[in-house]
């Protein structure tokens, strides 16, 4: 597929040009041999069970906190 | 009890981390797309475990100190998960113990998304390349042993501090307000548009004009900006170009070691510039601005700021807003940022498996920049990514049209495949 307005190749799965929103035409790409690498359309899932950082009270941590 | 381990932030990280909050942080991403292989999470996790001891500076998280932020080492693996529809979300100050980067994958692509205070593109690419290589080795032979080489102290050093010259000459630059691209910004929404082209073709075009690839791309961004504005622009168009200082100041450090160089273009109120005219006007600027003595001045400027005895003893909660203000003022002087991390080289047996690399800048809305660019090449394919803080793709459209009008064959892909949602 190609967008004639932007003069670029698009993946065969694209029905609109990401740049201009125009409809691509079914033409051979000029830059061949690249397979589309799609992006996920899944919504983020809230993570569970993420371990919280342990509280650490030590001289070394005090040095870090008060480092100049 | 495990000994608490920490290190001071490097000089650039002081600037990056001052803008970080629970909701936003400066980030970037590197991605590799395999030719014929869907990523296996279990193997990816094993690869991340194996290489973790080799790259301790990546396995840190930013913490607030009383005077300065600092980086705390962690033995936890980063978040490793399948990608979702929100690519490169901010990596902000969190309460978990994981390092400030994540590894994500989707079908044939694997990526790392890093907080910029872990390191710059050069530093993070060492980790990412090692991850790809170890992953490939495990795919070929799950029982292969990882030969660990110990990290050196030099790799963890703050190279800014090593080369800072106290009372050294600083740049003599007045604050300039750059033209800012007029696109509607939508905070919290990012889309990424990739323009891919053959590196040989791009290199040939740049050479015809007597320019580097970076300058050639900057010319396209400048002309695209003028086309996008559609009216005379009074302020200069200024492209910030991060410069890898390791080329000029040798260091083993894998942390941040870049400064911003600039390409400045004054449109003189004209709207009828041709591409050739823009190229002629900006050719040679990068070479002039990256003379070692000019870069040394930049190092002295940053070093002078963080070594200022008064600033040192000011508590962090007062210092942070001051540094944040200074960062925003700095970015008032840029139209956009163009990061070119160069070519990613792999041994032939790994390169044969990889189709391409992508480099991506994260959300810069915190700086007031609506769109920035990042470029990288691998296996002869050059990938230029436009990071857009919103739905409006009109600026990347003009820039890509400038490039395609020069006879370059370009393929475009996007995280929001069908014209943006």
GROMACS .gro file of C-alpha atoms in nm:
model
  489
    1UNK     CA    1   0.000   0.000   0.000
    2UNK     CA    2   0.114   0.356  -0.061
    3UNK     CA    3  -0.006   0.702   0.044
    4UNK     CA    4   0.010   0.917  -0.268
    5UNK     CA    5  -0.019   1.245  -0.075
    6UNK     CA    6   0.278   1.170   0.150
    7UNK     CA    7   0.455   0.955  -0.112
    8UNK     CA    8   0.536   0.678   0.137
    9UNK     CA    9   0.487   0.304   0.169
   10UNK     CA   10   0.241   0.174   0.425
   11UNK     CA   11   0.191  -0.175   0.561
   12UNK     CA   12  -0.070  -0.382   0.379
   13UNK     CA   13  -0.288  -0.380   0.691
   14UNK     CA   14  -0.318   0.000   0.701
   15UNK     CA   15  -0.648   0.150   0.581
   16UNK     CA   16  -0.543   0.509   0.661
   17UNK     CA   17  -0.210   0.689   0.638
   18UNK     CA   18  -0.078   0.757   0.993
   19UNK     CA   19   0.060   1.092   0.876
   20UNK     CA   20  -0.225   1.252   0.683
   21UNK     CA   21  -0.521   1.024   0.753
   22UNK     CA   22  -0.568   0.976   0.378
   23UNK     CA   23  -0.674   0.653   0.216
   24UNK     CA   24  -0.378   0.460   0.071
   25UNK     CA   25  -0.385   0.300  -0.272
   26UNK     CA   26  -0.307  -0.059  -0.343
   27UNK     CA   27   0.033  -0.024  -0.507
   28UNK     CA   28   0.359  -0.210  -0.476
   29UNK     CA   29   0.579  -0.062  -0.201
   30UNK     CA   30   0.899   0.104  -0.318
   31UNK     CA   31   1.084  -0.023  -0.011
   32UNK     CA   32   1.028  -0.395  -0.026
   33UNK     CA   33   1.108  -0.676   0.213
   34UNK     CA   34   0.987  -0.521   0.539
   35UNK     CA   35   0.721  -0.704   0.735
   36UNK     CA   36   0.487  -0.496   0.945
   37UNK     CA   37   0.560  -0.513   1.319
   38UNK     CA   38   0.218  -0.430   1.468
   39UNK     CA   39   0.162  -0.268   1.804
   40UNK     CA   40  -0.066  -0.413   2.066
   41UNK     CA   41  -0.414  -0.266   2.099
   42UNK     CA   42  -0.472  -0.427   2.441
   43UNK     CA   43  -0.560  -0.201   2.731
   44UNK     CA   44  -0.310  -0.190   3.019
   45UNK     CA   45  -0.381  -0.434   3.301
   46UNK     CA   46  -0.324  -0.319   3.657
   47UNK     CA   47  -0.033  -0.510   3.805
   48UNK     CA   48  -0.080  -0.709   4.119
   49UNK     CA   49   0.165  -0.863   4.361
   50UNK     CA   50   0.441  -0.611   4.293
   51UNK     CA   51   0.679  -0.630   4.588
   52UNK     CA   52   0.723  -0.304   4.776
   53UNK     CA   53   1.075  -0.195   4.850
   54UNK     CA   54   1.188  -0.298   5.196
   55UNK     CA   55   1.255  -0.022   5.443
   56UNK     CA   56   1.624  -0.011   5.511
   57UNK     CA   57   1.765   0.190   5.801
   58UNK     CA   58   2.141   0.185   5.800
   59UNK     CA   59   2.438   0.418   5.821
   60UNK     CA   60   2.489   0.360   5.451
   61UNK     CA   61   2.136   0.470   5.371
   62UNK     CA   62   2.181   0.782   5.583
   63UNK     CA   63   2.498   0.856   5.384
   64UNK     CA   64   2.295   0.823   5.066
   65UNK     CA   65   2.014   1.046   5.187
   66UNK     CA   66   2.250   1.316   5.310
   67UNK     CA   67   2.501   1.287   5.027
   68UNK     CA   68   2.648   1.617   4.913
   69UNK     CA   69   2.113  -0.814   5.605
   70UNK     CA   70   2.228  -0.715   5.256
   71UNK     CA   71   2.444  -0.404   5.260
   72UNK     CA   72   2.265  -0.096   5.130
   73UNK     CA   73   2.428   0.006   4.803
   74UNK     CA   74   2.387   0.336   4.630
   75UNK     CA   75   2.563   0.584   4.408
   76UNK     CA   76   2.541   0.952   4.334
   77UNK     CA   77   2.349   1.046   4.022
   78UNK     CA   78   2.562   1.159   3.731
   79UNK     CA   79   2.547   1.527   3.639
   80UNK     CA   80   2.286   1.488   3.365
   81UNK     CA   81   2.072   1.267   3.586
   82UNK     CA   82   2.044   1.554   3.832
   83UNK     CA   83   1.865   1.745   3.555
   84UNK     CA   84   1.659   1.448   3.436
   85UNK     CA   85   1.550   1.345   3.782
   86UNK     CA   86   1.452   1.697   3.892
   87UNK     CA   87   1.161   1.681   3.650
   88UNK     CA   88   1.054   1.333   3.761
   89UNK     CA   89   0.746   1.287   3.972
   90UNK     CA   90   0.501   1.008   4.038
   91UNK     CA   91   0.333   1.090   3.706
   92UNK     CA   92   0.607   1.190   3.464
   93UNK     CA   93   0.970   1.125   3.394
   94UNK     CA   94   1.207   1.165   3.101
   95UNK     CA   95   1.230   0.833   2.920
   96UNK     CA   96   1.347   0.670   2.600
   97UNK     CA   97   1.304   0.335   2.436
   98UNK     CA   98   1.502   0.097   2.219
   99UNK     CA   99   1.336  -0.181   2.026
  100UNK     CA  100   1.456  -0.469   1.809
  101UNK     CA  101   1.227  -0.648   1.567
  102UNK     CA  102   1.324  -1.007   1.486
  103UNK     CA  103   1.270  -1.136   1.136
  104UNK     CA  104   1.087  -1.459   1.195
  105UNK     CA  105   1.055  -1.514   1.567
  106UNK     CA  106   0.791  -1.432   1.826
  107UNK     CA  107   0.944  -1.338   2.159
  108UNK     CA  108   0.933  -1.602   2.432
  109UNK     CA  109   0.887  -1.436   2.772
  110UNK     CA  110   1.047  -1.718   2.972
  111UNK     CA  111   1.366  -1.705   2.764
  112UNK     CA  112   1.363  -1.324   2.779
  113UNK     CA  113   1.338  -1.337   3.158
  114UNK     CA  114   1.628  -1.583   3.179
  115UNK     CA  115   1.837  -1.357   2.955
  116UNK     CA  116   1.759  -1.057   3.178
  117UNK     CA  117   1.857  -1.257   3.489
  118UNK     CA  118   2.183  -1.374   3.334
  119UNK     CA  119   2.308  -1.030   3.230
  120UNK     CA  120   2.186  -0.842   3.537
  121UNK     CA  121   2.517  -0.864   3.732
  122UNK     CA  122   2.704  -0.730   3.429
  123UNK     CA  123   2.513  -0.400   3.421
  124UNK     CA  124   2.466  -0.277   3.776
  125UNK     CA  125   2.409   0.087   3.678
  126UNK     CA  126   2.094  -0.017   3.489
  127UNK     CA  127   1.963  -0.194   3.797
  128UNK     CA  128   1.913   0.115   4.006
  129UNK     CA  129   1.617   0.328   4.100
  130UNK     CA  130   1.611   0.700   4.172
  131UNK     CA  131   1.548   0.805   4.532
  132UNK     CA  132   1.507   1.144   4.689
  133UNK     CA  133   1.787   1.253   4.920
  134UNK     CA  134   1.794   1.551   5.152
  135UNK     CA  135   2.035   1.750   4.934
  136UNK     CA  136   2.039   1.551   4.606
  137UNK     CA  137   1.855   1.263   4.448
  138UNK     CA  138   2.060   0.944   4.436
  139UNK     CA  139   2.046   0.600   4.276
  140UNK     CA  140   1.984   0.292   4.488
  141UNK     CA  141   2.105  -0.044   4.357
  142UNK     CA  142   1.845  -0.318   4.349
  143UNK     CA  143   1.865  -0.691   4.301
  144UNK     CA  144   1.517  -0.711   4.156
  145UNK     CA  145   1.460  -0.777   3.788
  146UNK     CA  146   1.291  -0.501   3.590
  147UNK     CA  147   0.924  -0.529   3.501
  148UNK     CA  148   0.902  -0.774   3.209
  149UNK     CA  149   0.566  -0.795   3.033
  150UNK     CA  150   0.383  -0.799   2.706
  151UNK     CA  151   0.329  -0.458   2.551
  152UNK     CA  152  -0.011  -0.292   2.571
  153UNK     CA  153  -0.158   0.000   2.378
  154UNK     CA  154   0.031   0.256   2.587
  155UNK     CA  155   0.385   0.252   2.462
  156UNK     CA  156   0.661   0.417   2.665
  157UNK     CA  157   0.458   0.530   2.961
  158UNK     CA  158   0.655   0.740   3.212
  159UNK     CA  159   0.884   0.560   3.453
  160UNK     CA  160   0.836   0.770   3.758
  161UNK     CA  161   0.920   0.747   4.123
  162UNK     CA  162   0.756   0.430   4.252
  163UNK     CA  163   0.738   0.240   4.577
  164UNK     CA  164   0.838  -0.100   4.440
  165UNK     CA  165   1.196  -0.220   4.441
  166UNK     CA  166   1.239  -0.271   4.067
  167UNK     CA  167   1.493  -0.076   3.863
  168UNK     CA  168   1.387   0.226   3.661
  169UNK     CA  169   1.346   0.050   3.330
  170UNK     CA  170   1.116  -0.215   3.191
  171UNK     CA  171   1.142  -0.484   2.923
  172UNK     CA  172   0.838  -0.523   2.698
  173UNK     CA  173   0.767  -0.743   2.402
  174UNK     CA  174   0.496  -0.798   2.144
  175UNK     CA  175   0.509  -1.062   1.873
  176UNK     CA  176   0.850  -1.019   1.702
  177UNK     CA  177   0.955  -0.709   1.889
  178UNK     CA  178   1.138  -0.669   2.219
  179UNK     CA  179   1.211  -0.331   2.374
  180UNK     CA  180   1.356  -0.167   2.681
  181UNK     CA  181   1.199   0.151   2.812
  182UNK     CA  182   1.436   0.344   3.036
  183UNK     CA  183   1.425   0.637   3.269
  184UNK     CA  184   1.689   0.876   3.137
  185UNK     CA  185   1.862   0.899   3.471
  186UNK     CA  186   1.989   0.541   3.424
  187UNK     CA  187   2.202   0.644   3.131
  188UNK     CA  188   2.206   0.779   2.779
  189UNK     CA  189   2.142   0.597   2.452
  190UNK     CA  190   2.499   0.474   2.429
  191UNK     CA  191   2.497   0.335   2.779
  192UNK     CA  192   2.154   0.176   2.756
  193UNK     CA  193   2.235   0.026   2.415
  194UNK     CA  194   2.521  -0.171   2.572
  195UNK     CA  195   2.268  -0.334   2.801
  196UNK     CA  196   2.008  -0.378   2.526
  197UNK     CA  197   2.252  -0.530   2.279
  198UNK     CA  198   2.370  -0.770   2.551
  199UNK     CA  199   2.007  -0.864   2.623
  200UNK     CA  200   1.941  -0.936   2.254
  201UNK     CA  201   2.258  -1.141   2.223
  202UNK     CA  202   2.193  -1.344   2.536
  203UNK     CA  203   1.831  -1.398   2.433
  204UNK     CA  204   1.946  -1.525   2.091
  205UNK     CA  205   2.202  -1.755   2.250
  206UNK     CA  206   1.937  -1.905   2.480
  207UNK     CA  207   1.697  -1.952   2.190
  208UNK     CA  208   1.964  -2.151   2.005
  209UNK     CA  209   2.084  -2.338   2.314
  210UNK     CA  210   1.886  -2.312   2.638
  211UNK     CA  211   2.170  -2.474   2.832
  212UNK     CA  212   2.436  -2.229   2.716
  213UNK     CA  213   2.634  -2.072   2.993
  214UNK     CA  214   2.659  -1.696   3.028
  215UNK     CA  215   3.020  -1.588   3.066
  216UNK     CA  216   3.005  -1.302   3.310
  217UNK     CA  217   3.268  -1.030   3.287
  218UNK     CA  218   3.278  -0.810   3.594
  219UNK     CA  219   3.169  -0.450   3.551
  220UNK     CA  220   3.448  -0.201   3.601
  221UNK     CA  221   3.451   0.104   3.823
  222UNK     CA  222   3.500   0.313   3.511
  223UNK     CA  223   3.163   0.199   3.377
  224UNK     CA  224   2.991   0.338   3.686
  225UNK     CA  225   3.183   0.665   3.691
  226UNK     CA  226   3.035   1.010   3.643
  227UNK     CA  227   3.230   1.116   3.335
  228UNK     CA  228   3.096   1.472   3.364
  229UNK     CA  229   3.280   1.506   3.696
  230UNK     CA  230   3.600   1.355   3.551
  231UNK     CA  231   3.622   1.616   3.277
  232UNK     CA  232   3.484   1.915   3.463
  233UNK     CA  233   3.741   2.194   3.494
  234UNK     CA  234   3.676   2.412   3.797
  235UNK     CA  235   3.673   2.780   3.697
  236UNK     CA  236   3.707   2.667   3.336
  237UNK     CA  237   3.560   2.871   3.056
  238UNK     CA  238   3.184   2.845   3.017
  239UNK     CA  239   2.979   2.910   2.702
  240UNK     CA  240   2.892   3.270   2.637
  241UNK     CA  241   2.533   3.224   2.529
  242UNK     CA  242   2.236   3.449   2.579
  243UNK     CA  243   1.901   3.279   2.633
  244UNK     CA  244   1.716   3.261   2.302
  245UNK     CA  245   1.351   3.176   2.268
  246UNK     CA  246   1.307   2.927   1.985
  247UNK     CA  247   1.002   2.879   1.769
  248UNK     CA  248   0.773   2.618   1.922
  249UNK     CA  249   0.573   2.391   1.694
  250UNK     CA  250   0.207   2.486   1.704
  251UNK     CA  251   0.031   2.154   1.752
  252UNK     CA  252  -0.223   2.066   2.012
  253UNK     CA  253  -0.051   1.880   2.292
  254UNK     CA  254  -0.241   1.616   2.487
  255UNK     CA  255  -0.066   1.535   2.812
  256UNK     CA  256  -0.064   1.165   2.891
  257UNK     CA  257  -0.119   1.055   2.529
  258UNK     CA  258   0.173   0.961   2.308
  259UNK     CA  259   0.190   0.820   1.960
  260UNK     CA  260   0.502   0.718   1.771
  261UNK     CA  261   0.543   0.735   1.395
  262UNK     CA  262   0.832   0.553   1.230
  263UNK     CA  263   0.975   0.656   0.895
  264UNK     CA  264   1.207   0.385   0.765
  265UNK     CA  265   1.450   0.416   0.476
  266UNK     CA  266   1.764   0.249   0.344
  267UNK     CA  267   2.073   0.391   0.516
  268UNK     CA  268   2.270   0.382   0.189
  269UNK     CA  269   2.015   0.599   0.014
  270UNK     CA  270   2.000   0.846   0.301
  271UNK     CA  271   2.377   0.861   0.328
  272UNK     CA  272   2.409   0.926  -0.047
  273UNK     CA  273   2.158   1.211  -0.032
  274UNK     CA  274   2.335   1.369   0.265
  275UNK     CA  275   2.674   1.334   0.094
  276UNK     CA  276   2.542   1.508  -0.221
  277UNK     CA  277   2.480   1.812  -0.004
  278UNK     CA  278   2.811   1.784   0.181
  279UNK     CA  279   2.633   1.709   0.507
  280UNK     CA  280   2.616   1.444   0.773
  281UNK     CA  281   2.300   1.237   0.801
  282UNK     CA  282   2.208   1.424   1.119
  283UNK     CA  283   2.241   1.763   0.948
  284UNK     CA  284   2.041   1.638   0.650
  285UNK     CA  285   1.760   1.522   0.877
  286UNK     CA  286   1.775   1.850   1.070
  287UNK     CA  287   1.731   2.036   0.739
  288UNK     CA  288   1.420   1.827   0.668
  289UNK     CA  289   1.284   1.903   1.016
  290UNK     CA  290   1.350   2.274   0.967
  291UNK     CA  291   1.182   2.292   0.627
  292UNK     CA  292   0.899   2.071   0.755
  293UNK     CA  293   0.853   2.313   1.044
  294UNK     CA  294   0.825   2.608   0.807
  295UNK     CA  295   0.576   2.424   0.585
  296UNK     CA  296   0.380   2.330   0.896
  297UNK     CA  297   0.370   2.688   1.025
  298UNK     CA  298   0.243   2.811   0.687
  299UNK     CA  299   0.333   3.170   0.783
  300UNK     CA  300   0.650   3.371   0.851
  301UNK     CA  301   0.833   3.254   1.162
  302UNK     CA  302   1.001   3.529   1.363
  303UNK     CA  303   1.188   3.318   1.618
  304UNK     CA  304   1.480   3.095   1.518
  305UNK     CA  305   1.409   2.728   1.456
  306UNK     CA  306   1.653   2.546   1.683
  307UNK     CA  307   1.712   2.172   1.667
  308UNK     CA  308   1.880   2.028   1.977
  309UNK     CA  309   2.119   1.746   1.889
  310UNK     CA  310   2.246   1.534   2.179
  311UNK     CA  311   2.617   1.472   2.131
  312UNK     CA  312   2.782   1.160   2.265
  313UNK     CA  313   3.081   1.306   2.447
  314UNK     CA  314   3.264   0.973   2.450
  315UNK     CA  315   3.381   1.047   2.095
  316UNK     CA  316   3.576   1.344   2.227
  317UNK     CA  317   3.639   1.262   2.594
  318UNK     CA  318   3.725   0.894   2.636
  319UNK     CA  319   3.553   0.715   2.920
  320UNK     CA  320   3.427   0.371   3.009
  321UNK     CA  321   3.115   0.518   3.168
  322UNK     CA  322   2.783   0.367   3.061
  323UNK     CA  323   2.588   0.638   3.240
  324UNK     CA  324   2.485   0.972   3.094
  325UNK     CA  325   2.757   1.154   2.905
  326UNK     CA  326   2.597   1.378   2.646
  327UNK     CA  327   2.537   1.749   2.601
  328UNK     CA  328   2.303   1.924   2.362
  329UNK     CA  329   2.452   2.078   2.055
  330UNK     CA  330   2.229   2.299   1.840
  331UNK     CA  331   2.148   2.372   1.482
  332UNK     CA  332   2.005   2.722   1.459
  333UNK     CA  333   1.810   2.843   1.158
  334UNK     CA  334   1.684   3.195   1.114
  335UNK     CA  335   1.413   3.198   0.848
  336UNK     CA  336   1.448   3.578   0.813
  337UNK     CA  337   1.073   3.602   0.786
  338UNK     CA  338   1.069   3.415   0.454
  339UNK     CA  339   0.832   3.131   0.375
  340UNK     CA  340   0.976   3.031   0.038
  341UNK     CA  341   1.290   2.846   0.147
  342UNK     CA  342   1.398   2.552  -0.067
  343UNK     CA  343   1.558   2.239   0.077
  344UNK     CA  344   1.890   2.324  -0.090
  345UNK     CA  345   1.889   2.671   0.066
  346UNK     CA  346   1.820   2.532   0.413
  347UNK     CA  347   2.099   2.277   0.371
  348UNK     CA  348   2.347   2.545   0.262
  349UNK     CA  349   2.257   2.761   0.560
  350UNK     CA  350   2.303   2.493   0.826
  351UNK     CA  351   2.583   2.278   0.682
  352UNK     CA  352   2.886   2.271   0.911
  353UNK     CA  353   2.708   2.395   1.224
  354UNK     CA  354   2.737   2.065   1.407
  355UNK     CA  355   3.109   2.040   1.338
  356UNK     CA  356   3.162   2.395   1.466
  357UNK     CA  357   2.948   2.341   1.776
  358UNK     CA  358   3.113   2.011   1.862
  359UNK     CA  359   3.472   2.134   1.857
  360UNK     CA  360   3.625   1.988   2.176
  361UNK     CA  361   3.679   2.333   2.328
  362UNK     CA  362   3.308   2.415   2.283
  363UNK     CA  363   3.205   2.086   2.441
  364UNK     CA  364   3.445   2.148   2.730
  365UNK     CA  365   3.265   2.477   2.795
  366UNK     CA  366   2.933   2.288   2.818
  367UNK     CA  367   3.091   2.041   3.062
  368UNK     CA  368   3.217   2.331   3.271
  369UNK     CA  369   2.873   2.492   3.269
  370UNK     CA  370   2.701   2.181   3.405
  371UNK     CA  371   2.980   2.104   3.644
  372UNK     CA  372   2.974   2.461   3.771
  373UNK     CA  373   2.602   2.433   3.839
  374UNK     CA  374   2.613   2.114   4.042
  375UNK     CA  375   2.937   2.205   4.222
  376UNK     CA  376   2.811   2.547   4.321
  377UNK     CA  377   2.875   2.551   4.699
  378UNK     CA  378   2.553   2.737   4.772
  379UNK     CA  379   2.338   2.512   4.555
  380UNK     CA  380   2.497   2.205   4.710
  381UNK     CA  381   2.375   2.276   5.059
  382UNK     CA  382   2.028   2.391   4.962
  383UNK     CA  383   1.778   2.118   5.057
  384UNK     CA  384   1.642   1.913   4.769
  385UNK     CA  385   1.285   2.030   4.812
  386UNK     CA  386   1.399   2.387   4.739
  387UNK     CA  387   1.658   2.286   4.477
  388UNK     CA  388   1.423   2.072   4.267
  389UNK     CA  389   1.184   2.351   4.162
  390UNK     CA  390   1.485   2.573   4.077
  391UNK     CA  391   1.640   2.302   3.861
  392UNK     CA  392   1.301   2.227   3.708
  393UNK     CA  393   1.261   2.595   3.615
  394UNK     CA  394   1.611   2.599   3.467
  395UNK     CA  395   1.534   2.289   3.257
  396UNK     CA  396   1.214   2.440   3.124
  397UNK     CA  397   1.396   2.764   3.038
  398UNK     CA  398   1.662   2.561   2.856
  399UNK     CA  399   1.397   2.385   2.650
  400UNK     CA  400   1.230   2.716   2.565
  401UNK     CA  401   1.541   2.752   2.352
  402UNK     CA  402   1.464   2.444   2.138
  403UNK     CA  403   1.205   2.376   1.869
  404UNK     CA  404   1.260   2.004   1.887
  405UNK     CA  405   1.522   1.742   1.968
  406UNK     CA  406   1.684   1.512   1.712
  407UNK     CA  407   1.867   1.216   1.868
  408UNK     CA  408   2.075   1.002   1.633
  409UNK     CA  409   2.230   0.707   1.814
  410UNK     CA  410   2.400   0.580   1.499
  411UNK     CA  411   2.437   0.222   1.387
  412UNK     CA  412   2.371  -0.080   1.605
  413UNK     CA  413   2.626  -0.346   1.528
  414UNK     CA  414   2.585  -0.710   1.607
  415UNK     CA  415   2.789  -1.020   1.527
  416UNK     CA  416   2.672  -1.161   1.191
  417UNK     CA  417   2.489  -1.459   1.345
  418UNK     CA  418   2.270  -1.222   1.553
  419UNK     CA  419   2.236  -0.953   1.285
  420UNK     CA  420   2.094  -1.216   1.051
  421UNK     CA  421   1.798  -1.265   1.287
  422UNK     CA  422   1.710  -0.898   1.332
  423UNK     CA  423   1.502  -0.702   1.084
  424UNK     CA  424   1.537  -0.359   1.239
  425UNK     CA  425   1.597  -0.138   1.539
  426UNK     CA  426   1.390   0.154   1.660
  427UNK     CA  427   1.494   0.435   1.895
  428UNK     CA  428   1.216   0.635   2.058
  429UNK     CA  429   1.215   0.953   2.266
  430UNK     CA  430   0.963   0.965   2.547
  431UNK     CA  431   0.710   1.227   2.646
  432UNK     CA  432   0.859   1.576   2.636
  433UNK     CA  433   0.541   1.764   2.718
  434UNK     CA  434   0.697   1.838   3.056
  435UNK     CA  435   0.943   2.057   2.867
  436UNK     CA  436   0.676   2.211   2.647
  437UNK     CA  437   0.799   2.025   2.337
  438UNK     CA  438   0.514   1.864   2.142
  439UNK     CA  439   0.723   1.639   1.922
  440UNK     CA  440   1.082   1.513   1.904
  441UNK     CA  441   1.275   1.268   1.687
  442UNK     CA  442   1.503   0.975   1.746
  443UNK     CA  443   1.698   0.780   1.486
  444UNK     CA  444   1.896   0.457   1.474
  445UNK     CA  445   2.008   0.218   1.205
  446UNK     CA  446   2.068  -0.156   1.191
  447UNK     CA  447   2.126  -0.398   0.904
  448UNK     CA  448   2.109  -0.121   0.645
  449UNK     CA  449   1.770   0.008   0.756
  450UNK     CA  450   1.743   0.355   0.910
  451UNK     CA  451   1.451   0.422   1.140
  452UNK     CA  452   1.345   0.779   1.224
  453UNK     CA  453   1.083   0.796   1.497
  454UNK     CA  454   0.860   1.097   1.561
  455UNK     CA  455   0.736   1.099   1.922
  456UNK     CA  456   0.415   1.301   1.929
  457UNK     CA  457   0.252   1.422   2.251
  458UNK     CA  458  -0.103   1.418   2.119
  459UNK     CA  459  -0.320   1.321   1.825
  460UNK     CA  460  -0.195   1.587   1.584
  461UNK     CA  461   0.043   1.433   1.326
  462UNK     CA  462   0.062   1.738   1.101
  463UNK     CA  463   0.423   1.822   1.191
  464UNK     CA  464   0.572   1.476   1.127
  465UNK     CA  465   0.366   1.467   0.808
  466UNK     CA  466   0.536   1.781   0.673
  467UNK     CA  467   0.883   1.657   0.774
  468UNK     CA  468   0.839   1.315   0.614
  469UNK     CA  469   0.699   1.477   0.298
  470UNK     CA  470   1.015   1.687   0.274
  471UNK     CA  471   1.226   1.370   0.292
  472UNK     CA  472   1.014   1.179   0.041
  473UNK     CA  473   1.020   1.479  -0.197
  474UNK     CA  474   1.399   1.443  -0.206
  475UNK     CA  475   1.361   1.104  -0.367
  476UNK     CA  476   1.401   0.885  -0.059
  477UNK     CA  477   1.193   0.568  -0.049
  478UNK     CA  478   1.021   0.571   0.289
  479UNK     CA  479   0.797   0.328   0.472
  480UNK     CA  480   0.580   0.458   0.756
  481UNK     CA  481   0.446   0.264   1.053
  482UNK     CA  482   0.277   0.390   1.364
  483UNK     CA  483   0.177   0.276   1.709
  484UNK     CA  484  -0.171   0.396   1.617
  485UNK     CA  485  -0.177   0.216   1.286
  486UNK     CA  486  -0.475   0.363   1.112
  487UNK     CA  487  -0.416   0.737   1.105
  488UNK     CA  488  -0.418   0.793   1.481
  489UNK     CA  489  -0.693   0.730   1.733
   0.00000   0.00000   0.00000
